[in-house]
XYZ file of C-alpha atoms in Angstrom:
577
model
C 55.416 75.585 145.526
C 52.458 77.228 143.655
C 50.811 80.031 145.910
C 47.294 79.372 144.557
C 47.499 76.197 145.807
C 48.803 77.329 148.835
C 46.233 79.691 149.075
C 44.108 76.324 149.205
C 45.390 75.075 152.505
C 45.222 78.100 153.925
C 41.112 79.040 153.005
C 40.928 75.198 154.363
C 38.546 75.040 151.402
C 35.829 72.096 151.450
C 34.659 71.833 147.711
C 34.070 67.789 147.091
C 32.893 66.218 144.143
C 34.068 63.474 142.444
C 34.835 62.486 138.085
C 34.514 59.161 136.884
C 36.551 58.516 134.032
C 34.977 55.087 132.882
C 35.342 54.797 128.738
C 37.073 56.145 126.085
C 35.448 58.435 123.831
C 36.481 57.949 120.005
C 34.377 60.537 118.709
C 35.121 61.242 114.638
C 36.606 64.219 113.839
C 34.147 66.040 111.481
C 32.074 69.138 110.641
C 28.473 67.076 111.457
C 26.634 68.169 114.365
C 28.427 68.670 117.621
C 28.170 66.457 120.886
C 28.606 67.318 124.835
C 32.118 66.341 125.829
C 31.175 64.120 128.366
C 33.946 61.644 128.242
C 37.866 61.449 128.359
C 39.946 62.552 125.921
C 40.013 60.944 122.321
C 42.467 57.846 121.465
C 44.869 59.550 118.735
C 45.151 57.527 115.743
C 48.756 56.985 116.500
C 49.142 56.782 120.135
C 47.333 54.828 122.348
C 46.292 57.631 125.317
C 43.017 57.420 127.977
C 42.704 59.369 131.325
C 43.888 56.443 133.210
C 46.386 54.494 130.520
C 48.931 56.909 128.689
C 52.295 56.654 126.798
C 55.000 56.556 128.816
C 58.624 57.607 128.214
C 60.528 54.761 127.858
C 63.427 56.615 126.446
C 63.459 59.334 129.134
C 67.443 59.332 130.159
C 69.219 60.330 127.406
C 72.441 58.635 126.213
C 75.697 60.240 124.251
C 74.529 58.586 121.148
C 70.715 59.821 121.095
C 69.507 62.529 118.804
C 67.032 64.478 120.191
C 64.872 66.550 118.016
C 65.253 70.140 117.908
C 62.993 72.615 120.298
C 60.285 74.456 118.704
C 59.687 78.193 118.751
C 61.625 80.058 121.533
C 58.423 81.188 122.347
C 57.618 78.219 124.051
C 58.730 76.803 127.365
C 58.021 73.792 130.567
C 59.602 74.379 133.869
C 62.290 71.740 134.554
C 62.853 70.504 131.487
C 65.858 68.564 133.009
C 63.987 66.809 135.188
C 63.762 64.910 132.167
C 65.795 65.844 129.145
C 64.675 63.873 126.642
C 61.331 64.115 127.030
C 60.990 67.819 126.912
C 62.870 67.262 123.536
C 59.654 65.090 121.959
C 57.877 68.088 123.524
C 59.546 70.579 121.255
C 59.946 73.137 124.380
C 62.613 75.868 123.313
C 63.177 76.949 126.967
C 63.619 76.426 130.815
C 63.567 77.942 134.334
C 66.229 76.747 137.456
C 65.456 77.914 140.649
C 68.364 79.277 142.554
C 67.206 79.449 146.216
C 69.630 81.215 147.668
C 69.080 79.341 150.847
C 69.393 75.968 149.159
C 72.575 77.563 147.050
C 74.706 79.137 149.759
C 73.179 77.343 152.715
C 75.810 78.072 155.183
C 78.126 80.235 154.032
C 78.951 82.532 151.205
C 81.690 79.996 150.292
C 79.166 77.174 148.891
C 77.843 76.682 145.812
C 74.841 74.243 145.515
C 72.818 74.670 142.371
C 70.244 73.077 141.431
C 71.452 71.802 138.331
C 74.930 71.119 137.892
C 77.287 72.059 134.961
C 76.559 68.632 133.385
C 73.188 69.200 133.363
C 73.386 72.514 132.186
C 75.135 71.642 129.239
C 72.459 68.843 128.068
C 70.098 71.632 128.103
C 71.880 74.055 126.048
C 73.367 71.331 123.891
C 70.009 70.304 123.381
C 68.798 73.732 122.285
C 66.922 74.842 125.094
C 67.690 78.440 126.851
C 67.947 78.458 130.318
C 66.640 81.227 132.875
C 67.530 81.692 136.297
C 65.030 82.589 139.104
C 66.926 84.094 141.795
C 65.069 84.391 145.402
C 65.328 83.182 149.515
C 67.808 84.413 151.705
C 70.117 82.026 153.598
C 69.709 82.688 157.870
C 73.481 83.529 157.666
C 72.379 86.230 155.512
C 69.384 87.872 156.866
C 69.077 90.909 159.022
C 66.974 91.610 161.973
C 64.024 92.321 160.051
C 64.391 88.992 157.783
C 65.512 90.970 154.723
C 69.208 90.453 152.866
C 71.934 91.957 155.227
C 73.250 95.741 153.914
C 70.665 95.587 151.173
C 70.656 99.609 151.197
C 74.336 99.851 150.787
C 75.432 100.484 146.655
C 75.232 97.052 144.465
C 79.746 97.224 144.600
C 79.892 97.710 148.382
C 80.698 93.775 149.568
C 78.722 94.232 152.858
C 75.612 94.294 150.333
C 75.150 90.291 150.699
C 72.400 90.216 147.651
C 74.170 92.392 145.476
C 77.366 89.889 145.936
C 75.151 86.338 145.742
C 73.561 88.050 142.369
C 77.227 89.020 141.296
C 77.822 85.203 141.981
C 75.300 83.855 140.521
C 74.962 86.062 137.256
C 79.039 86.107 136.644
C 78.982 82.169 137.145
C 76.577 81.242 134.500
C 77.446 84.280 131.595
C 77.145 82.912 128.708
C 75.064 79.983 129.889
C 72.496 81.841 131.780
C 71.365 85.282 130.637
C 68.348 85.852 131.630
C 67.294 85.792 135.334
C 64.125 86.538 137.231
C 64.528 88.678 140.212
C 62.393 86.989 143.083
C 58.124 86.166 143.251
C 55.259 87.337 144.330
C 56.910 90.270 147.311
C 52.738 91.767 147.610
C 52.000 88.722 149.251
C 52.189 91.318 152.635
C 50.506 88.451 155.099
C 53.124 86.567 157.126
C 51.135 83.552 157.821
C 50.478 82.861 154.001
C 52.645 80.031 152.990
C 53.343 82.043 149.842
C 54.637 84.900 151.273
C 58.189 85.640 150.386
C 58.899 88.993 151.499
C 59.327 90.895 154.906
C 59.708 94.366 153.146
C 58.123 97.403 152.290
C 57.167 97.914 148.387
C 60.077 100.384 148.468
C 62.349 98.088 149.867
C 61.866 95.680 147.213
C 62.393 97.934 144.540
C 65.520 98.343 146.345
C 66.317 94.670 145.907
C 65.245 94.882 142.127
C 67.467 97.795 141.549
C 70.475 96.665 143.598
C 69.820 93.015 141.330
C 70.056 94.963 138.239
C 72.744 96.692 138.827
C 74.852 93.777 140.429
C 73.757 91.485 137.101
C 74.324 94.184 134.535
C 78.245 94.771 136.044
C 78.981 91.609 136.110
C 77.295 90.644 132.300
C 76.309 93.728 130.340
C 74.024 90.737 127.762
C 71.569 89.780 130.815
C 68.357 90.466 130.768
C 66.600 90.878 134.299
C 63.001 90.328 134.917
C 61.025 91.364 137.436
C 58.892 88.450 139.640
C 55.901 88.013 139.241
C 52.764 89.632 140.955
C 49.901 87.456 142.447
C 47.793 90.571 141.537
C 44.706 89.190 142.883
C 46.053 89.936 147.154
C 46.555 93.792 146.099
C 45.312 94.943 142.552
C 47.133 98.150 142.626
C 50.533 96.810 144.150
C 52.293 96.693 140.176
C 51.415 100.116 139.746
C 52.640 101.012 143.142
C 55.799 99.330 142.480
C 55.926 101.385 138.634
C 55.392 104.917 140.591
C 58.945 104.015 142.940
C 60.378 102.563 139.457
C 59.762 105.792 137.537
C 60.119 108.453 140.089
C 64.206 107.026 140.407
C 66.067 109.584 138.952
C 68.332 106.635 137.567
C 65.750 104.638 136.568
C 65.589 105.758 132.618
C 69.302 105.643 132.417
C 68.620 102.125 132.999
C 66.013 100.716 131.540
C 63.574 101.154 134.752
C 65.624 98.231 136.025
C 63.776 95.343 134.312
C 63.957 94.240 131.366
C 60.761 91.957 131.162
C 57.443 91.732 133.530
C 56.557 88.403 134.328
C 53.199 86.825 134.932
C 51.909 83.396 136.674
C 48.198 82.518 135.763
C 46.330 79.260 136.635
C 43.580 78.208 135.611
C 41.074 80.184 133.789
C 41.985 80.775 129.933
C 39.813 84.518 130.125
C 41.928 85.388 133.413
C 44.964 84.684 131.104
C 44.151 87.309 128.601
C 42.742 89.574 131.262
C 45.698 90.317 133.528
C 47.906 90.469 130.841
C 46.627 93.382 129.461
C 46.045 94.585 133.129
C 50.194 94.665 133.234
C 49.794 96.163 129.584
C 47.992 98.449 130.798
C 49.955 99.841 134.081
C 52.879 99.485 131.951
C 51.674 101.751 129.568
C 50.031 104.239 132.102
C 53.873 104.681 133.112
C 55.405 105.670 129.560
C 57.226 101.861 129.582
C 56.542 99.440 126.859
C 58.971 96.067 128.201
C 57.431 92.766 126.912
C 55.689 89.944 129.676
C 56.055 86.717 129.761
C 53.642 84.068 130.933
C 56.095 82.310 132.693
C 54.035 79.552 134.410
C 50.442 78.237 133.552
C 48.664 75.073 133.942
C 45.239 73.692 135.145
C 46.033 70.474 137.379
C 43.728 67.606 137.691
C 41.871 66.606 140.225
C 40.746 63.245 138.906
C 43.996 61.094 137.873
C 44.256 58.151 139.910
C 47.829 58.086 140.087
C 47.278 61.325 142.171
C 43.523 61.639 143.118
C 42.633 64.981 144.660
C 40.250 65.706 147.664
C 40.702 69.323 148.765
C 40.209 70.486 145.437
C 39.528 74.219 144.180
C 38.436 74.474 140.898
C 37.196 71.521 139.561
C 39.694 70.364 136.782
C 39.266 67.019 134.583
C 42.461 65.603 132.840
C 40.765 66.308 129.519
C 40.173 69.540 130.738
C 43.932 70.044 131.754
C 44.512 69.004 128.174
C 42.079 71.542 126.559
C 43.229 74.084 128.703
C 46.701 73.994 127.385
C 46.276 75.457 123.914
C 43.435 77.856 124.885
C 45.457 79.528 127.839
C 48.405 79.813 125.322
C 46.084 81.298 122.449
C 44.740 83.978 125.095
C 48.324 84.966 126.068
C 49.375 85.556 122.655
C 46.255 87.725 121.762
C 46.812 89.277 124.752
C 50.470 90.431 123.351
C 52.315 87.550 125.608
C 55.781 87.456 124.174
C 56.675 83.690 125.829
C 54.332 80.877 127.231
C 56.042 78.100 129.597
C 53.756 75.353 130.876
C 54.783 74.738 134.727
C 55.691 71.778 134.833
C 57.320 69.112 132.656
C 57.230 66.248 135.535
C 56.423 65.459 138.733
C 59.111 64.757 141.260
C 59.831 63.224 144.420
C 58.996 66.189 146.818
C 55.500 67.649 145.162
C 53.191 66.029 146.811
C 54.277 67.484 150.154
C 54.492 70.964 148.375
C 51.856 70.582 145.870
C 48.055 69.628 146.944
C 47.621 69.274 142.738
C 49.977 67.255 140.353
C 51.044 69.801 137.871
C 53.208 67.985 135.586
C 52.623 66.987 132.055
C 54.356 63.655 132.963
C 53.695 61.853 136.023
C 56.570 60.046 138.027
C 56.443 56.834 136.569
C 57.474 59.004 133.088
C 53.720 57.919 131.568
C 52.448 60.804 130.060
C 48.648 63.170 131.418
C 46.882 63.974 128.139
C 47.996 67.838 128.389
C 51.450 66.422 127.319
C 49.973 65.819 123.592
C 48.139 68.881 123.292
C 50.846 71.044 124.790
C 52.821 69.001 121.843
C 50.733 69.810 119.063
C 50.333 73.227 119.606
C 53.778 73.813 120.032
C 53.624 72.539 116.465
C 50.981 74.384 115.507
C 51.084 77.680 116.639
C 54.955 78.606 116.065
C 56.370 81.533 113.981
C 52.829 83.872 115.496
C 53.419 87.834 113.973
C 50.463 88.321 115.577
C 47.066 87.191 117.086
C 43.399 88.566 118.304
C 40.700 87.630 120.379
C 37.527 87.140 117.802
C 35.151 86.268 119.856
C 34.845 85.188 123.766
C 30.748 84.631 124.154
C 29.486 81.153 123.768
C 33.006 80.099 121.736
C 36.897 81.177 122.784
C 37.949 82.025 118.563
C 41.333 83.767 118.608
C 43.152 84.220 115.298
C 46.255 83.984 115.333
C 48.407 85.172 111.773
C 51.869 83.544 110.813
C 54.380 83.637 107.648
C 51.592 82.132 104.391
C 48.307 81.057 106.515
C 46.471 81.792 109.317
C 45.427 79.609 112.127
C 42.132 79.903 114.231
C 41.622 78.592 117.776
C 38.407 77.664 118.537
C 36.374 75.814 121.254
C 32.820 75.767 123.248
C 32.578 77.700 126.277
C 28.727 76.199 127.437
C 28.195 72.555 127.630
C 26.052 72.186 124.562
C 27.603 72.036 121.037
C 28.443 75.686 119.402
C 28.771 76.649 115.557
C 31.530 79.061 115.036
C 32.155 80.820 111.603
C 35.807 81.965 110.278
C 36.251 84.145 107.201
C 38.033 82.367 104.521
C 40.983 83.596 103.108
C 41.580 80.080 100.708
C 38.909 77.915 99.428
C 40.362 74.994 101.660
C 41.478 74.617 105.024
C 43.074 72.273 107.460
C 41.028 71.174 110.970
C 43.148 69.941 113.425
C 41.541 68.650 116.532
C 43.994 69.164 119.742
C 45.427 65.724 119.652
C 46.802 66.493 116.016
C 43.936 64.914 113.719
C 43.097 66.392 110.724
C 40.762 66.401 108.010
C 40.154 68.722 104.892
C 37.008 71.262 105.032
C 35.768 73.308 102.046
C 34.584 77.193 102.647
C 31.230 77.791 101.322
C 30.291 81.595 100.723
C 33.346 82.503 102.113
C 33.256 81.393 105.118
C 34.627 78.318 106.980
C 31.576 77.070 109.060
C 32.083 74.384 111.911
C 30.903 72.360 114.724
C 32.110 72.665 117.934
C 31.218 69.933 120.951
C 30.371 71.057 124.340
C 32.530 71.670 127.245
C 32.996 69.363 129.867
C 32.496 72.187 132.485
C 33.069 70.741 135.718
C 33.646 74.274 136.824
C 31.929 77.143 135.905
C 33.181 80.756 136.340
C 29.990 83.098 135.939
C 28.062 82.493 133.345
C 30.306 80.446 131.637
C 32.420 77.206 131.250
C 36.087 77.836 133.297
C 37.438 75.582 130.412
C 36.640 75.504 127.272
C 35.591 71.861 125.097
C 37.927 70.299 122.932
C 40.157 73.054 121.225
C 40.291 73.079 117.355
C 42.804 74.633 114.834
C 41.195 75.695 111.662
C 45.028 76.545 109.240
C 44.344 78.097 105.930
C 46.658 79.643 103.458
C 46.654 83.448 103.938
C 49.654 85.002 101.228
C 48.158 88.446 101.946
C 50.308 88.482 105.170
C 46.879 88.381 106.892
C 44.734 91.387 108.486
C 47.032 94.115 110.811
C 45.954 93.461 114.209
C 46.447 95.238 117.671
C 48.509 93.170 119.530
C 47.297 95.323 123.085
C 43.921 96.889 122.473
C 42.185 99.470 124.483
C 40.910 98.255 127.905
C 39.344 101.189 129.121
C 39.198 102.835 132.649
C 41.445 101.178 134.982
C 39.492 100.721 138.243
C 37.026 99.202 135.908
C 39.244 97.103 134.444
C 39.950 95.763 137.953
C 36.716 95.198 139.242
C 35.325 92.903 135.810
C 38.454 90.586 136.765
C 36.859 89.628 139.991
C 34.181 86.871 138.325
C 32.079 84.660 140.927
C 32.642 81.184 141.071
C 29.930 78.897 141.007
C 31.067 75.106 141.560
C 29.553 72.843 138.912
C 27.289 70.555 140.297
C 28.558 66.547 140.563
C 27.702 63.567 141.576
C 30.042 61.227 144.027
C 30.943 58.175 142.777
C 34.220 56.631 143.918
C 36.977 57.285 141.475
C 37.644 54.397 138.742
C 40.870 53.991 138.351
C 47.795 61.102 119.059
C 49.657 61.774 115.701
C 50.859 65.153 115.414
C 50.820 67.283 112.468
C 53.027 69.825 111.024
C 51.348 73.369 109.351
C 52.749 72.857 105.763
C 53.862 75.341 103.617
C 51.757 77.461 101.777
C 50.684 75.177 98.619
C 50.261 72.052 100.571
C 48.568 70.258 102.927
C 49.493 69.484 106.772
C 50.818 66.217 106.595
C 51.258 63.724 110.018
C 54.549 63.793 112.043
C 56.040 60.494 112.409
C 54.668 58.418 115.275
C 58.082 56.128 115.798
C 58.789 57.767 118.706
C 55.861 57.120 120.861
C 56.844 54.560 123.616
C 54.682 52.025 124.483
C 51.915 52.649 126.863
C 51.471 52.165 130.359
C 49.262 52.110 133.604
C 49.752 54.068 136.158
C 49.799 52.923 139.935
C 46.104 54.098 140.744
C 46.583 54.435 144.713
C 43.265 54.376 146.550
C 40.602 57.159 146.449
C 39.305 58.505 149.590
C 35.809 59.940 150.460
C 35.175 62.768 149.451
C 33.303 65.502 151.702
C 30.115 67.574 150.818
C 30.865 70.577 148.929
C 30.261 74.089 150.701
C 29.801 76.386 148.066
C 31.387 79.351 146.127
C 31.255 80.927 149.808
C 34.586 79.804 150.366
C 36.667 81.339 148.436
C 38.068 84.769 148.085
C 38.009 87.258 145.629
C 39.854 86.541 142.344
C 41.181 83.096 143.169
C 42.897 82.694 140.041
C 45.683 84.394 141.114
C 48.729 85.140 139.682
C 52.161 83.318 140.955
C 53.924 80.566 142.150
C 55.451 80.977 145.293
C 59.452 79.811 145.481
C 60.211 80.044 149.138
């Protein structure tokens, strides 16, 4: 369960407004003048797809004799990729996160095991290609102490009274060899009891305890695992990671072993610029304490509010399904500028129990295995944007431009970040480049003067965040041949003063004004090699498409305003209790 959306229920917050998703736009990809945005996503060439009609995954259970195709970059990743094996394969995702709730593991007794994936499914992941990590968090009632934290959690990680140091021993010693990485718990600065994302009853110093006693526990029991730390909402207490860095450094043991993590991890909805923000943030605390581990964006996503197999009414931010889909590739180009080392999209599908836990649908694929647009996009850019040495933010004004350099070219992400269309200019390092749209079409553009000069169409903007678009238009991929190995580029530039840092991540919101109408119910391409063009992927595995079950709309309520919601909304985290 996602703690921004929890945050949601809790704020009880009343924005309405309503998206009506009536035609298909079949704009032409070109370099003519550029257009508002104002309908649903594009119909790929080779795959039928709307807002309310989109391929579905015929194919989804996969059989001994299928051949799946192999994952893309380890860099990228979807949460619960064996909710639906097969299709994360099309997808190309190179990784995957199990929870282990220690409550739903070892419900009654130290003696049970129940995972939640068993050894069967395991091993279609990794046969498949796909690394596993473990998230480890809860605490069983058997377990607990008076104060609701793990029983004898200040005794040594060896001392068998310590009942998380043995359920990590478990857990880590179980899966070596099949599971070496593992993220130690979520979001602990949640302090607030009646939050239904809080997950910890302890002091800050009392969960570094837990992270060092987890470390310990793992590292005895399988020297080759990595341990990350959970992730930080950041937006309840700014200062809480750098808190939790003073306890981590001032451990006399701490250096001896690695400052007991291995990687930070960070959870960020939403808002591409919030992506690239808090990442350096964690840079930055990180560096302020002499450490240099990489992060992760482990989760990200921006869930619709408009699909009519799940129609939202208590929305937040206002997010369209072409939206969703734009979002993808511009959230995952900010990470990497911002010296991200993984991406994971949370999460492949939706299942059985998410709308009681889940106010948003978050999957790429919905239950009926037909695909939301952001399942292309996230496709193509896994495509598109593998094998990155390095990347930097351009420009972030009117246009999100983030270069991005990899082995013989170069590939620029671009999109509008105002309604109206936006030019955008990228030097040329070949006389010829490649422009991809996000669903994987392509044409050939010529640089003139040396530069590449193009036309962007406006953003949908449904929601604004200050003075600007919260998601960008239709995201672009300009690919050019670069054999100069490309321009060096600082992967974590300066910031500046910390507290001031802090305070410019704390943006107003101002809702985007709507009408209410009742809700009414792409070939991929491959960056070639050096001396040749992108050619199309193969489009013979796109299943046949489908409708979705559009269940009725209610209506909505009157929007109240920006006045609802907190501070920094786009918080970090998703809540596992």
């Amino acid at each position: 369960m996602n703690i921004f959306t929890n945050n949601r229920r809790r704020l009880g917050v009343g924005l309405w407004a309503a998206l009506l998703l009536t035609a298909l736009w079949t704009a032409t990809l070109a370099v003519g003048p550029a257009t508002a945005q104002d309908d649903p996503s594009p119909t790929p060439e080779s795959e039928a797809q709307t807002a309310t009609a989109t391929a579905t995954d015929s194919d989804t259970e996969p059989t001994a004799t299928a051949t799946l195709p192999p994952p893309g970059d380890i860099r990228f990743g979807v949460i619960e990729s064996y909710e639906d094996p097969a299709a994360a394969g099309r997808l190309g995702a190179a990784w995957t996160r199990a929870r282990f709730q220690w409550a739903e593991v070892q419900p009654g007794s130290p003696r049970e095991w129940q995972p939640p994936l068993d050894d069967e499914a395991l091993a279609a992941e990794l046969e498949a290609g796909r690394e596993v990590v473990g998230l480890l968090i809860g605490i069983p009632d058997w377990a607990r102490d008076r104060r609701g934290l793990p029983r004898g959690l200040s005794l040594p990680p060896d001392d068998p009274d310590n009942t998380w140091a043995v359920f990590v021993s478990d857990a880590v010693g179980r899966y070596a060899g099949r599971i070496d990485r593992w993220i130690i718990w979520n979001e602990p600065d949640i302090a607030d009891r009646d939050a239904p994302g809080h997950t910890w009853n302890g002091t800050l110093e009392e969960f570094f305890q837990l992270q060092r006693v987890a470390y310990l526990a793992a590292k005895a029991v399988n020297p080759d695992a990595a341990i990350h730390l959970g992730a930080f909402t950041y937006y309840w207490d700014p200062g809480y990671f750098s808190r939790f860095l003073d306890v981590v450094v001032a451990d006399p043991e701490a250096a001896a072993n690695n400052y007991y993590f291995d990687v930070a991890t960070a959870h960020l909805y939403f808002q591409p610029n919030t992506v690239y923000n808090v990442l350096h943030a964690f840079h930055r605390a990180l560096e302020n304490h002499g450490l240099d581990q990489p992060i992760w964006l482990v989760e990200t996503n921006a869930p619709p509010m408009d699909d009519p197999y799940w129609p939202v009414d208590n929305w937040t931010l206002a997010v369209s399904l072409n939206e969703q889909a734009a979002f993808i590739p511009q959230a995952i180009a900010a990470a990497f500028a911002a010296g991200a080392e993984r991406v994971s999209i949370y999460k492949l599908k939706d299942t059985a129990g998410d709308r009681a836990a889940n106010p948003e649908p978050f999957g790429l694929m919905r239950w009926d295995n037909s695909r939301r647009p952001a399942f292309d996009t996230y496709r193509v850019a896994i495509r598109l944007l593998g094998e990155v040495t390095a990347a930097e933010r351009e420009r972030w004004d009117s246009v999100g431009q983030v270069r991005l350099e990899q082995p013989g070219r170069t590939t620029t992400v671009l999109f509008a970040r105002l309604p109206g269309g936006q030019e955008a200019t990228v030097a040329a390092t070949a006389n010829t480049a490649e422009w991809v749209d996000m669903w994987g079409r392509r044409e050939t553009i010529e640089a003139e003067n040396g530069l590449f000069t193009v036309q962007l169409p406006g953003a949908l903007c449904r929601q604004t965040i200050a003075d600007y678009c919260m998601i960008g238009g239709t995201t672009y991929y300009l690919i050019q041949e670069n054999t100069s190995g490309g321009r060096t580029i600082d992967s974590k530039p300066a910031i500046g003063d910390e507290a001031t840092f802090v305070a410019a991540l704390m943006p107003s919101i101002t809702p985007s004004a709507t009408s209410r109408p009742s809700a009414t119910p792409p070939g991929l391409i491959t960056a070639a090699p050096p001396n040749e063009p992108a050619t199309a992927l193969a489009a013979a595995e796109a299943p046949p498409t489908a409708t979705p079950n559009a269940p009725a709309t209610p209506e909505r309520g009157t929007s109240t305003g920006a006045d609802t919601f907190p501070v920094g909304l786009p918080v970090l985290g998703a809540g596992m209790a």
